[in-house]
Amino acid sequence: MQEYIVFGVLIFALGFFIWGKFRYDLVAMTCLLALVLAGITPVEEAFYGFAHPAVITVAVILIVSAGLQNSGLIDLIGKWVMQLGDNLTLQIAVLCLIVSIASAFMNNVGALAVMMPVALHLAKKNGNSPSSLLMPIAFASLLGGMITLIGTPPNIIIASFRKKEIGEAFSMFEFAPVGIGVTLIGLLFIIAIGWRWIPKRISGDKKEDNYFDIEDYITEIIIEEDSKLAGESLLKIHEMSEGDIQVLNVVRSGYLMHAPDMNMVLRSGDIISLESDGDDLKDLLEKSQCRLLGSKKGDVEDKAIGSEEISIVEAVVMADAPISNQTAASLSMRNRFGVNLLAVSRQEKKIRKRLDHVKFKVGDVLLLQGNAEKINESLLSMGCLPLADRGFSIGKPKRIVVALAIFLSSIGLIISDVLPVQISFTLAALAMVLTKTLDLKELYQKVDWPVIVLLGAMLPLGTALEETGGANTIANFLLKVGSSLPAEGSLFLFFVTTMLLSNVINNAATAVLMAPIAVNIANGLNVSTDPFLMAIAVAASAAFLTPIGHQSNTLVMGPGGYAFKDYLRMGLPISILITIASIALILFFWPL
């Protein structure tokens, strides 16, 4: 009965992971509590997963990655990349190589995020479609993570699982022989052929500098003496119009008031900046008897005192952003972050109607208006990445040297077996803070808490799957399916199963679930468990088929204007290529 309950919980988890309606950390915690209430996971062991070395390692690596980014090292590389010529193949090659190397030593999404604005700038500068650049660097971030122990959570999980099973974990660079080979093969395909198969969803016309034509989103009206709005509050605008009109700013006596209080009483001569479409605006003008200013851009507002302090930016919603799955209304975006939401772009669709009720999704591109000095801070709080031309802050060489010294020292301690990875990188994170390479207030902001909760909650499910015999049941099923195949065939079947699973659920969850199954299959075949564990490490990161398999894929979906099916165009051939290459490399370096 316990095995049936575990399978029921597992099916529930997989179903909700694939559905994506609820965040995966919430689903994982629900599964953990179900196991505890069913008496399968002891109450006193319910939260042991959060003390697991793999969970601690993932958290501190994210902090160290942020320290490297803050040091100015990545910006220094970005400034150099900006000087590349107009050869698109060369741009893709250099960007992919940098992202893959960075991803081997820092968070995949972090490595991608710092190079995305660079890629967008290069695309705009040379009149190329950003679609041709963004998917290649997203895939490169996945490939690079396969190279080292700290490259991606699945590697850390598999290394910890191996230590539990045979008493010795995979070391820092034991993933490298297979990881480097797979990465090089994947990059060669992307650079030589793959990018040419990606549809150009967004125009590369140099004249089309923005995802949005800003003039189409901002209109200005002036309150006349006989206007029905004179003497009324700003709320009256919403009462008069049945459409979706957003008040952005008010100019009074030459002074601009950004994001004004809606109870503000209007006077004759006030100029109001509105976000509205043509039909709603026409309806408002007729009912209010206001006059439309001659220039949509705002010849009066441009001269208003304070107008130079207001800027408009485009930003993409990052993975696990605080605003994800929430609306502007539920967030009180104007009051909380000090920005006006003008428009949302999702998979090349421009959303302007009922903006307050649009639930933000990862990869959405937002058009925002706010105070020029504070908008970057607002974007950071919202979990959004600005897509404007990147002005690189190189920082002091001393910070780069200190950050590199801390990072390389921690790697040295791990390689020399002086300290385990979780202790070494915890010391590195502490050193980053003490040397002011990373601000103390950023320490907790840089941890991807949903992933930490996911891991802490899923590890007991993996243990329950193993202890109740569920892992053995699944392993026997896979062995039966591949009964006519040699051991190499079973490894191939296991690899493909893991890779397909990683395309629909989180890669860390995939590793947790497949690890005990790998051991049971290896024991059933009477072969080494190492090839099967290494297969999980590679296959769990090979999520190239869908935009939901990995956060990197999701992140580029909006800025690249990709449709769901676009990922198959380059993702399917690279998945086939990597499967063949991985099996050959695993069998060579980790024989059965």
Coordinates of C-alpha atoms in Angstrom, one line a residue:
M1 CA 0.0 0.0 0.0
Q2 CA 2.9 2.4 0.8
E3 CA 4.3 1.8 -2.7
Y4 CA 0.9 2.6 -4.2
I5 CA 0.7 5.8 -2.2
V6 CA 4.2 6.9 -3.3
F7 CA 3.2 6.3 -6.9
G8 CA 0.1 8.3 -6.4
V9 CA 2.1 11.2 -5.0
L10 CA 4.6 10.9 -7.8
I11 CA 1.9 10.9 -10.5
F12 CA 0.3 14.0 -8.7
A13 CA 3.7 15.7 -8.7
L14 CA 4.4 15.0 -12.4
G15 CA 0.9 16.0 -13.5
F16 CA 1.1 19.4 -11.7
F17 CA 4.7 20.0 -12.8
I18 CA 3.7 19.5 -16.4
W19 CA 0.5 21.6 -16.0
G20 CA 2.4 24.5 -14.6
K21 CA -0.6 26.1 -13.0
F22 CA 1.1 26.1 -9.6
R23 CA 4.7 26.8 -8.8
Y24 CA 6.8 23.7 -8.5
D25 CA 8.0 24.5 -5.0
L26 CA 4.4 24.6 -3.8
V27 CA 3.7 21.2 -5.5
A28 CA 6.8 19.7 -4.0
M29 CA 5.9 20.8 -0.5
T30 CA 2.4 19.4 -0.9
C31 CA 3.9 16.0 -1.9
L32 CA 6.2 16.1 1.1
L33 CA 3.3 16.8 3.5
A34 CA 1.2 14.0 1.8
L35 CA 4.1 11.5 2.5
V36 CA 4.3 12.7 6.2
L37 CA 0.5 12.4 6.7
A38 CA 0.5 9.0 5.1
G39 CA 3.1 7.8 7.6
I40 CA 5.7 7.0 4.9
T41 CA 8.1 9.8 5.8
P42 CA 8.7 10.0 9.6
V43 CA 7.6 13.3 11.1
E44 CA 11.1 13.9 12.6
E45 CA 12.7 13.4 9.1
A46 CA 10.2 15.5 7.2
F47 CA 12.6 18.4 6.7
Y48 CA 15.9 16.6 6.7
G49 CA 16.0 17.3 2.9
F50 CA 16.7 21.0 3.6
A51 CA 19.9 20.1 5.5
H52 CA 21.1 17.9 2.6
P53 CA 24.5 18.9 1.2
A54 CA 23.1 19.3 -2.3
V55 CA 20.6 21.9 -1.1
I56 CA 23.2 23.9 0.8
T57 CA 25.6 23.7 -2.2
V58 CA 23.0 25.0 -4.7
A59 CA 22.2 27.9 -2.4
V60 CA 25.8 29.0 -1.8
I61 CA 26.8 28.6 -5.4
L62 CA 24.1 31.0 -6.4
I63 CA 25.5 33.5 -3.9
V64 CA 29.1 33.1 -5.2
S65 CA 27.8 33.5 -8.8
A66 CA 26.3 36.8 -7.8
G67 CA 29.6 37.9 -6.3
L68 CA 31.4 37.1 -9.6
Q69 CA 28.8 39.1 -11.5
N70 CA 29.0 42.1 -9.1
S71 CA 32.7 42.2 -9.3
G72 CA 32.6 43.5 -12.9
L73 CA 34.2 40.4 -14.5
I74 CA 31.2 39.6 -16.6
D75 CA 30.8 43.3 -17.6
L76 CA 34.5 43.4 -18.7
I77 CA 33.8 40.4 -21.0
G78 CA 30.6 42.0 -22.2
K79 CA 32.4 45.2 -23.2
W80 CA 34.8 43.2 -25.2
V81 CA 32.0 41.3 -27.0
M82 CA 30.4 44.6 -28.0
Q83 CA 33.3 45.2 -30.3
L84 CA 32.6 42.2 -32.5
G85 CA 32.0 42.8 -36.2
D86 CA 28.8 42.3 -38.1
N87 CA 29.4 38.6 -38.9
L88 CA 26.4 36.9 -37.3
T89 CA 28.0 33.4 -37.2
L90 CA 31.0 34.9 -35.3
Q91 CA 28.7 36.7 -32.9
I92 CA 26.8 33.5 -32.2
A93 CA 30.0 31.5 -31.8
V94 CA 31.6 34.0 -29.3
L95 CA 28.4 34.5 -27.3
C96 CA 27.7 30.8 -27.0
L97 CA 31.3 30.0 -26.0
I98 CA 31.3 32.7 -23.3
V99 CA 27.9 31.6 -21.9
S100 CA 28.9 27.9 -21.9
I101 CA 32.1 28.6 -20.0
A102 CA 30.4 30.9 -17.5
S103 CA 27.6 28.3 -17.0
A104 CA 30.2 25.7 -16.0
F105 CA 31.1 27.8 -12.9
M106 CA 28.0 29.8 -12.1
N107 CA 24.3 29.6 -12.3
N108 CA 23.0 28.9 -15.8
V109 CA 20.3 31.5 -15.7
G110 CA 22.7 34.1 -14.3
A111 CA 25.2 33.5 -17.1
L112 CA 22.5 33.8 -19.7
A113 CA 20.9 36.9 -18.1
V114 CA 24.2 38.9 -18.1
M115 CA 24.7 38.2 -21.8
M116 CA 21.1 38.6 -23.1
P117 CA 21.3 42.5 -23.3
V118 CA 24.6 42.1 -25.1
A119 CA 23.0 39.8 -27.7
L120 CA 20.1 42.1 -28.1
H121 CA 22.4 45.1 -28.6
L122 CA 24.4 43.2 -31.2
A123 CA 21.2 42.2 -33.0
K124 CA 19.9 45.8 -33.1
K125 CA 23.3 47.3 -34.0
N126 CA 23.7 45.0 -37.1
G127 CA 20.0 44.7 -38.1
N128 CA 19.7 41.0 -37.2
S129 CA 16.8 39.3 -35.6
P130 CA 17.3 38.7 -31.9
S131 CA 15.6 35.3 -32.5
S132 CA 18.8 34.1 -34.2
L133 CA 20.9 34.9 -31.1
L134 CA 18.8 34.2 -28.0
M135 CA 17.9 30.5 -28.4
P136 CA 21.6 29.6 -29.2
I137 CA 22.9 31.2 -26.0
A138 CA 20.1 29.7 -24.0
F139 CA 21.0 26.3 -25.2
A140 CA 24.7 27.1 -24.6
S141 CA 23.9 27.8 -21.0
L142 CA 22.4 24.3 -20.6
L143 CA 25.4 22.7 -22.3
G144 CA 28.0 24.5 -20.2
G145 CA 26.4 23.4 -17.0
M146 CA 27.2 19.7 -17.8
I147 CA 31.0 20.3 -17.4
T148 CA 31.5 20.7 -13.7
L149 CA 30.0 19.6 -10.3
I150 CA 28.8 23.1 -9.6
G151 CA 27.5 23.8 -13.1
T152 CA 23.9 22.8 -12.5
P153 CA 21.8 21.3 -9.6
P154 CA 21.4 17.8 -11.2
N155 CA 25.2 17.3 -11.0
I156 CA 25.3 18.2 -7.3
I157 CA 22.4 15.9 -6.6
I158 CA 23.9 13.0 -8.5
A159 CA 27.3 13.5 -6.8
S160 CA 25.6 13.4 -3.4
F161 CA 23.5 10.4 -4.3
R162 CA 26.7 8.5 -5.4
K163 CA 28.3 9.3 -2.0
K164 CA 25.3 7.9 -0.2
E165 CA 25.3 4.7 -2.4
I166 CA 29.0 3.8 -2.6
G167 CA 30.6 6.2 -0.1
E168 CA 32.4 8.5 -2.7
A169 CA 30.9 11.4 -4.6
F170 CA 31.8 12.5 -8.1
S171 CA 34.5 15.1 -7.8
M172 CA 34.6 18.7 -9.2
F173 CA 35.8 17.8 -12.7
E174 CA 34.8 14.1 -13.1
F175 CA 31.8 15.4 -15.1
A176 CA 34.2 17.2 -17.5
P177 CA 35.3 14.4 -19.9
V178 CA 31.7 13.7 -20.9
G179 CA 30.5 17.3 -20.3
I180 CA 33.2 19.0 -22.4
G181 CA 32.7 16.5 -25.3
V182 CA 28.9 17.0 -25.3
T183 CA 29.3 20.8 -25.0
L184 CA 31.7 21.0 -27.9
I185 CA 29.5 18.8 -30.2
G186 CA 26.4 20.8 -29.2
L187 CA 28.1 24.2 -29.8
L188 CA 29.5 23.1 -33.2
F189 CA 26.0 22.1 -34.3
I190 CA 24.5 25.4 -33.0
I191 CA 27.1 27.6 -34.6
A192 CA 27.4 25.8 -37.9
I193 CA 23.8 24.8 -38.6
G194 CA 21.3 25.1 -35.8
W195 CA 20.8 28.9 -35.6
R196 CA 19.8 28.9 -39.3
W197 CA 16.8 26.7 -38.6
I198 CA 15.3 29.1 -36.0
P199 CA 12.4 31.2 -37.4
K200 CA 13.0 35.0 -37.3
R201 CA 10.0 35.9 -35.2
I202 CA 11.1 39.5 -34.5
S203 CA 12.3 41.8 -37.3
G204 CA 15.9 42.8 -37.4
D205 CA 15.2 46.1 -39.0
K206 CA 17.4 48.7 -37.4
K207 CA 14.6 51.2 -37.5
E208 CA 12.5 49.0 -35.2
D209 CA 14.5 49.7 -32.1
N210 CA 11.9 48.5 -29.6
Y211 CA 9.5 45.7 -29.0
F212 CA 6.8 48.5 -28.7
D213 CA 6.2 51.6 -30.7
I214 CA 6.1 53.9 -27.6
E215 CA 4.2 56.6 -29.5
D216 CA 1.2 54.2 -29.9
Y217 CA 1.0 53.7 -26.2
I218 CA 1.2 57.2 -24.7
T219 CA -1.3 59.9 -25.5
E220 CA -1.7 63.3 -23.9
I221 CA -5.0 65.3 -23.3
I222 CA -5.4 68.8 -21.9
I223 CA -8.2 69.8 -19.6
E224 CA -10.2 72.7 -21.1
E225 CA -12.2 75.2 -19.0
D226 CA -15.5 73.7 -20.1
S227 CA -14.3 70.1 -19.7
K228 CA -16.4 67.8 -17.5
L229 CA -13.2 66.6 -15.8
A230 CA -12.3 70.1 -14.4
G231 CA -12.8 70.0 -10.7
E232 CA -13.1 66.2 -10.7
S233 CA -10.6 63.7 -9.4
L234 CA -8.6 61.5 -11.7
L235 CA -10.9 58.6 -10.8
K236 CA -13.6 60.3 -12.9
I237 CA -11.6 59.3 -16.0
H238 CA -12.3 55.6 -15.3
E239 CA -15.9 56.3 -14.5
M240 CA -16.4 58.2 -17.8
S241 CA -14.7 55.5 -20.0
E242 CA -15.8 52.0 -20.1
G243 CA -12.5 51.0 -21.7
D244 CA -9.1 50.3 -20.1
I245 CA -7.4 53.7 -19.6
Q246 CA -4.4 54.1 -17.4
V247 CA -3.3 57.5 -16.1
L248 CA 0.5 57.8 -16.2
N249 CA 1.4 61.4 -15.4
V250 CA -0.1 64.9 -14.9
V251 CA 1.7 68.1 -15.9
R252 CA 0.5 71.2 -14.0
S253 CA 2.0 74.7 -14.3
G254 CA 5.0 73.2 -16.1
Y255 CA 5.8 70.6 -13.4
L256 CA 5.4 66.9 -14.1
M257 CA 3.8 64.6 -11.4
H258 CA 4.7 61.0 -12.0
A259 CA 2.2 58.3 -11.1
P260 CA -0.2 60.8 -9.3
D261 CA -2.7 59.9 -6.6
M262 CA -6.0 59.0 -8.2
N263 CA -7.8 61.3 -5.8
M264 CA -6.0 64.3 -7.2
V265 CA -8.5 67.0 -8.3
L266 CA -8.0 68.2 -11.9
R267 CA -7.8 71.8 -13.0
S268 CA -8.2 73.6 -16.2
G269 CA -4.9 73.5 -18.1
D270 CA -3.7 70.2 -16.6
I271 CA -2.2 67.9 -19.1
I272 CA -2.7 64.2 -18.5
S273 CA -0.6 61.4 -20.0
L274 CA -2.7 58.3 -20.7
E275 CA -2.2 54.8 -21.9
S276 CA -5.1 53.9 -24.1
D277 CA -6.0 52.5 -27.5
G278 CA -7.8 54.6 -30.1
D279 CA -11.4 53.5 -29.5
D280 CA -11.2 54.0 -25.7
L281 CA -9.5 57.4 -26.1
K282 CA -12.2 58.6 -28.6
D283 CA -14.9 57.6 -26.2
L284 CA -13.2 59.5 -23.3
L285 CA -12.7 62.7 -25.4
E286 CA -16.3 62.8 -26.4
K287 CA -17.6 62.3 -22.9
S288 CA -15.1 64.6 -21.1
Q289 CA -14.9 67.4 -23.7
C290 CA -11.1 67.4 -23.4
R291 CA -8.7 68.2 -26.2
L292 CA -6.1 65.9 -27.7
L293 CA -2.6 67.4 -27.9
G294 CA -1.0 67.7 -31.3
S295 CA 1.8 65.3 -30.7
K296 CA 1.4 61.9 -29.3
K297 CA 4.9 62.0 -27.9
G298 CA 4.1 65.1 -25.9
D299 CA 5.5 68.4 -27.0
V300 CA 4.3 70.0 -23.7
E301 CA 5.4 67.2 -21.4
D302 CA 8.9 67.2 -22.9
K303 CA 9.3 70.8 -21.6
A304 CA 7.8 70.1 -18.2
I305 CA 10.1 70.4 -15.2
G306 CA 10.8 66.9 -14.0
S307 CA 10.0 65.2 -17.4
E308 CA 13.7 64.5 -17.9
E309 CA 13.6 62.3 -14.8
I310 CA 11.0 60.0 -16.3
S311 CA 12.2 57.1 -18.6
I312 CA 10.6 54.3 -20.4
V313 CA 12.2 50.9 -20.4
E314 CA 11.6 47.4 -21.7
A315 CA 12.3 44.5 -19.4
V316 CA 11.8 40.8 -19.4
V317 CA 10.3 38.9 -16.4
M318 CA 13.0 36.6 -15.1
A319 CA 12.6 33.1 -13.8
D320 CA 11.0 33.0 -10.4
A321 CA 10.5 36.8 -10.3
P322 CA 8.4 38.0 -7.4
I323 CA 5.8 39.4 -9.8
S324 CA 5.5 36.1 -11.7
N325 CA 1.9 34.8 -11.8
Q326 CA 0.6 38.0 -10.3
T327 CA -1.2 41.0 -11.8
A328 CA -0.3 44.7 -11.7
A329 CA -3.5 45.2 -9.6
S330 CA -2.7 42.5 -7.1
L331 CA 0.9 43.9 -6.7
S332 CA -0.2 47.5 -6.5
M333 CA 2.6 48.0 -8.9
R334 CA 2.4 51.8 -9.1
N335 CA 2.6 52.3 -5.3
R336 CA 4.9 49.4 -4.5
F337 CA 7.5 49.8 -7.3
G338 CA 6.8 53.3 -8.5
V339 CA 6.3 52.3 -12.2
N340 CA 3.5 52.5 -14.7
L341 CA 2.8 49.4 -16.8
L342 CA 2.2 50.5 -20.4
A343 CA 2.1 47.2 -22.3
V344 CA 3.0 43.5 -22.2
S345 CA 4.5 41.5 -25.0
R346 CA 4.0 37.7 -24.9
Q347 CA 5.2 35.5 -27.7
E348 CA 5.0 38.3 -30.2
K349 CA 1.5 39.4 -29.0
K350 CA 1.2 42.9 -27.7
I351 CA -1.3 43.1 -24.8
R352 CA -2.8 46.5 -24.0
K353 CA -6.3 45.8 -22.9
R354 CA -7.1 45.2 -19.2
L355 CA -3.4 45.4 -18.2
D356 CA -4.2 45.4 -14.5
H357 CA -5.6 41.9 -14.9
V358 CA -2.8 40.3 -17.0
K359 CA -0.9 37.7 -14.9
F360 CA 2.8 38.1 -15.6
K361 CA 4.6 35.0 -16.9
V362 CA 8.3 34.3 -17.1
G363 CA 9.7 35.6 -20.4
D364 CA 7.0 38.4 -20.8
V365 CA 8.5 41.6 -22.0
L366 CA 7.0 44.6 -20.1
L367 CA 7.0 48.2 -21.2
L368 CA 7.4 50.3 -18.0
Q369 CA 7.6 54.0 -17.2
G370 CA 9.3 55.2 -14.1
N371 CA 11.8 57.5 -12.4
A372 CA 15.1 57.3 -14.4
E373 CA 17.2 57.1 -11.3
K374 CA 15.1 54.6 -9.4
I375 CA 13.9 52.4 -12.3
N376 CA 16.8 50.0 -12.2
E377 CA 16.2 49.4 -8.5
S378 CA 12.5 48.9 -9.2
L379 CA 13.4 46.3 -11.9
L380 CA 15.6 44.4 -9.5
S381 CA 12.9 44.3 -6.8
M382 CA 10.4 43.1 -9.5
G383 CA 12.8 40.4 -10.7
C384 CA 13.0 41.9 -14.3
L385 CA 16.0 42.2 -16.6
P386 CA 16.2 45.5 -18.6
L387 CA 16.6 44.9 -22.3
A388 CA 17.9 48.4 -23.2
D389 CA 21.4 49.0 -24.5
R390 CA 23.7 47.9 -21.8
G391 CA 26.0 50.5 -20.2
F392 CA 28.7 48.4 -18.6
S393 CA 30.0 49.2 -15.2
I394 CA 33.5 47.7 -15.3
G395 CA 34.2 48.5 -11.7
K396 CA 37.6 48.5 -10.0
P397 CA 40.2 45.9 -11.1
K398 CA 40.7 45.2 -7.4
R399 CA 37.1 43.8 -7.0
I400 CA 37.6 41.5 -10.0
V401 CA 40.9 40.2 -8.6
V402 CA 39.4 39.6 -5.1
A403 CA 36.3 37.8 -6.5
L404 CA 38.4 35.6 -8.8
A405 CA 40.8 34.9 -5.9
I406 CA 38.0 33.8 -3.6
F407 CA 36.4 31.7 -6.3
L408 CA 39.6 30.0 -7.4
S409 CA 40.6 29.3 -3.8
S410 CA 37.3 27.6 -3.1
I411 CA 37.7 25.4 -6.3
G412 CA 41.3 24.6 -5.1
L413 CA 40.1 23.5 -1.7
I414 CA 37.5 21.2 -3.3
I415 CA 39.9 19.7 -5.9
S416 CA 42.6 19.0 -3.2
D417 CA 40.0 17.3 -1.0
V418 CA 40.7 19.7 1.9
L419 CA 37.0 20.7 2.2
P420 CA 33.7 19.3 0.7
V421 CA 32.0 21.5 -1.9
Q422 CA 29.2 22.7 0.5
I423 CA 31.7 24.0 3.1
S424 CA 34.2 25.4 0.6
F425 CA 31.5 27.5 -1.2
T426 CA 29.9 28.6 2.0
L427 CA 33.3 30.0 3.0
A428 CA 33.5 31.6 -0.4
A429 CA 30.0 33.2 0.0
L430 CA 31.0 34.6 3.4
A431 CA 34.3 36.0 1.9
M432 CA 32.3 37.7 -0.9
V433 CA 30.3 39.5 1.7
L434 CA 33.2 40.4 4.0
T435 CA 35.2 41.8 1.1
K436 CA 32.1 43.8 0.0
T437 CA 32.2 42.1 -3.4
L438 CA 28.5 41.3 -2.6
D439 CA 26.3 43.5 -0.5
L440 CA 24.8 41.9 2.6
K441 CA 21.3 42.9 1.5
E442 CA 21.8 41.0 -1.8
L443 CA 22.9 37.8 0.0
Y444 CA 19.4 36.3 0.3
Q445 CA 18.0 38.0 -2.8
K446 CA 20.4 36.0 -5.0
V447 CA 19.3 32.6 -3.7
D448 CA 16.7 31.0 -6.0
W449 CA 14.4 30.0 -3.1
P450 CA 11.8 28.1 -5.1
V451 CA 14.5 25.7 -6.3
I452 CA 15.8 25.3 -2.7
V453 CA 12.3 24.5 -1.5
L454 CA 11.8 22.2 -4.4
L455 CA 15.0 20.2 -3.6
G456 CA 14.4 20.1 0.1
A457 CA 10.9 18.8 -0.4
M458 CA 11.6 16.4 -3.3
L459 CA 14.5 14.6 -1.7
P460 CA 12.3 12.7 0.8
L461 CA 10.1 11.7 -2.2
G462 CA 13.1 10.2 -3.8
T463 CA 14.0 8.4 -0.6
A464 CA 10.4 7.1 -0.2
L465 CA 10.4 5.9 -3.8
E466 CA 13.5 3.9 -3.1
E467 CA 12.6 2.5 0.4
T468 CA 9.0 1.4 -0.5
G469 CA 10.2 -0.5 -3.6
G470 CA 8.8 1.9 -6.1
A471 CA 12.2 2.6 -7.7
N472 CA 12.7 -1.1 -8.1
T473 CA 9.3 -1.5 -9.7
I474 CA 10.0 1.2 -12.3
A475 CA 13.5 -0.2 -12.9
N476 CA 12.1 -3.7 -13.5
F477 CA 9.6 -2.2 -16.0
L478 CA 12.4 -0.5 -17.9
L479 CA 14.5 -3.7 -17.8
K480 CA 11.5 -5.7 -19.1
V481 CA 11.0 -3.2 -22.0
G482 CA 14.7 -3.5 -22.8
S483 CA 15.0 -7.2 -22.1
S484 CA 16.0 -8.0 -25.7
L485 CA 18.6 -5.2 -25.6
P486 CA 22.2 -5.4 -24.3
A487 CA 23.2 -3.3 -21.3
E488 CA 24.2 -0.5 -23.6
G489 CA 20.6 -0.5 -25.0
S490 CA 19.2 -0.2 -21.5
L491 CA 21.5 2.8 -20.8
F492 CA 20.2 4.4 -24.1
L493 CA 16.6 3.8 -23.1
F494 CA 17.2 5.2 -19.6
F495 CA 19.0 8.3 -21.0
V496 CA 16.1 9.0 -23.5
T497 CA 13.5 8.6 -20.7
T498 CA 15.4 11.0 -18.4
M499 CA 15.8 13.5 -21.2
L500 CA 12.1 13.5 -22.1
L501 CA 11.2 13.9 -18.4
S502 CA 13.5 16.9 -18.0
N503 CA 11.7 18.7 -20.9
V504 CA 8.5 18.8 -18.9
I505 CA 9.6 19.1 -15.3
N506 CA 12.4 20.8 -13.4
N507 CA 15.8 19.3 -14.0
A508 CA 16.6 19.1 -10.3
A509 CA 13.3 17.1 -9.7
T510 CA 14.2 14.9 -12.6
A511 CA 17.6 14.0 -11.0
V512 CA 16.0 13.3 -7.6
L513 CA 13.4 10.9 -9.1
M514 CA 15.7 9.1 -11.6
A515 CA 18.7 8.5 -9.3
P516 CA 17.3 5.6 -7.2
I517 CA 15.9 4.1 -10.5
A518 CA 19.3 4.2 -12.0
V519 CA 20.8 2.2 -9.1
N520 CA 18.1 -0.4 -9.4
I521 CA 18.6 -0.8 -13.1
A522 CA 22.4 -1.1 -12.8
N523 CA 21.9 -3.7 -10.0
G524 CA 19.4 -5.6 -12.2
L525 CA 21.9 -5.7 -15.0
N526 CA 24.8 -6.4 -12.6
V527 CA 26.8 -3.5 -14.0
S528 CA 28.4 -0.3 -12.6
T529 CA 26.0 2.4 -11.5
D530 CA 28.3 5.2 -12.6
P531 CA 27.3 5.2 -16.3
F532 CA 23.6 5.5 -15.3
L533 CA 24.2 8.2 -12.8
M534 CA 26.3 10.1 -15.4
A535 CA 23.5 9.6 -17.9
I536 CA 21.1 11.4 -15.5
A537 CA 23.6 14.3 -15.1
V538 CA 23.7 14.9 -18.9
A539 CA 20.1 14.0 -19.8
A540 CA 18.6 16.1 -17.0
S541 CA 20.3 19.2 -18.4
A542 CA 19.4 18.4 -22.1
A543 CA 16.0 20.1 -22.0
F544 CA 16.1 21.5 -25.6
L545 CA 12.6 20.5 -26.8
T546 CA 10.4 22.9 -24.9
P547 CA 10.4 26.4 -23.4
I548 CA 9.2 25.0 -20.0
G549 CA 12.0 22.4 -19.5
H550 CA 14.5 24.9 -18.2
Q551 CA 14.4 28.5 -17.0
S552 CA 16.9 29.5 -19.6
N553 CA 14.6 28.4 -22.4
T554 CA 11.7 30.3 -20.8
L555 CA 13.7 33.4 -20.3
V556 CA 14.4 34.0 -24.0
M557 CA 10.9 33.1 -25.2
G558 CA 9.5 36.6 -24.9
P559 CA 12.5 38.7 -26.1
G560 CA 13.0 36.2 -29.0
G561 CA 9.3 36.2 -29.9
Y562 CA 9.5 32.4 -30.0
A563 CA 6.5 30.1 -30.3
F564 CA 6.4 26.8 -28.4
K565 CA 7.1 24.8 -31.6
D566 CA 10.2 26.8 -32.5
Y567 CA 12.2 25.0 -29.8
L568 CA 11.7 21.7 -31.7
R569 CA 13.3 23.2 -34.9
M570 CA 16.7 23.3 -33.3
G571 CA 16.0 21.3 -30.1
L572 CA 15.1 18.0 -31.7
P573 CA 18.2 17.6 -33.9
I574 CA 20.5 18.7 -31.1
S575 CA 18.8 16.3 -28.7
I576 CA 19.4 13.4 -31.1
L577 CA 23.0 14.4 -31.6
I578 CA 23.7 14.8 -27.9
T579 CA 22.0 11.5 -27.1
I580 CA 24.3 9.6 -29.5
A581 CA 27.4 11.5 -28.4
S582 CA 26.6 11.2 -24.7
I583 CA 26.1 7.4 -24.8
A584 CA 29.4 7.0 -26.7
L585 CA 31.3 9.3 -24.3
I586 CA 29.8 7.8 -21.1
L587 CA 30.6 4.2 -22.2
F588 CA 34.2 5.3 -23.1
F589 CA 34.9 7.1 -19.8
W590 CA 32.6 5.2 -17.5
P591 CA 32.4 1.6 -18.9
L592 CA 29.7 -0.7 -17.7

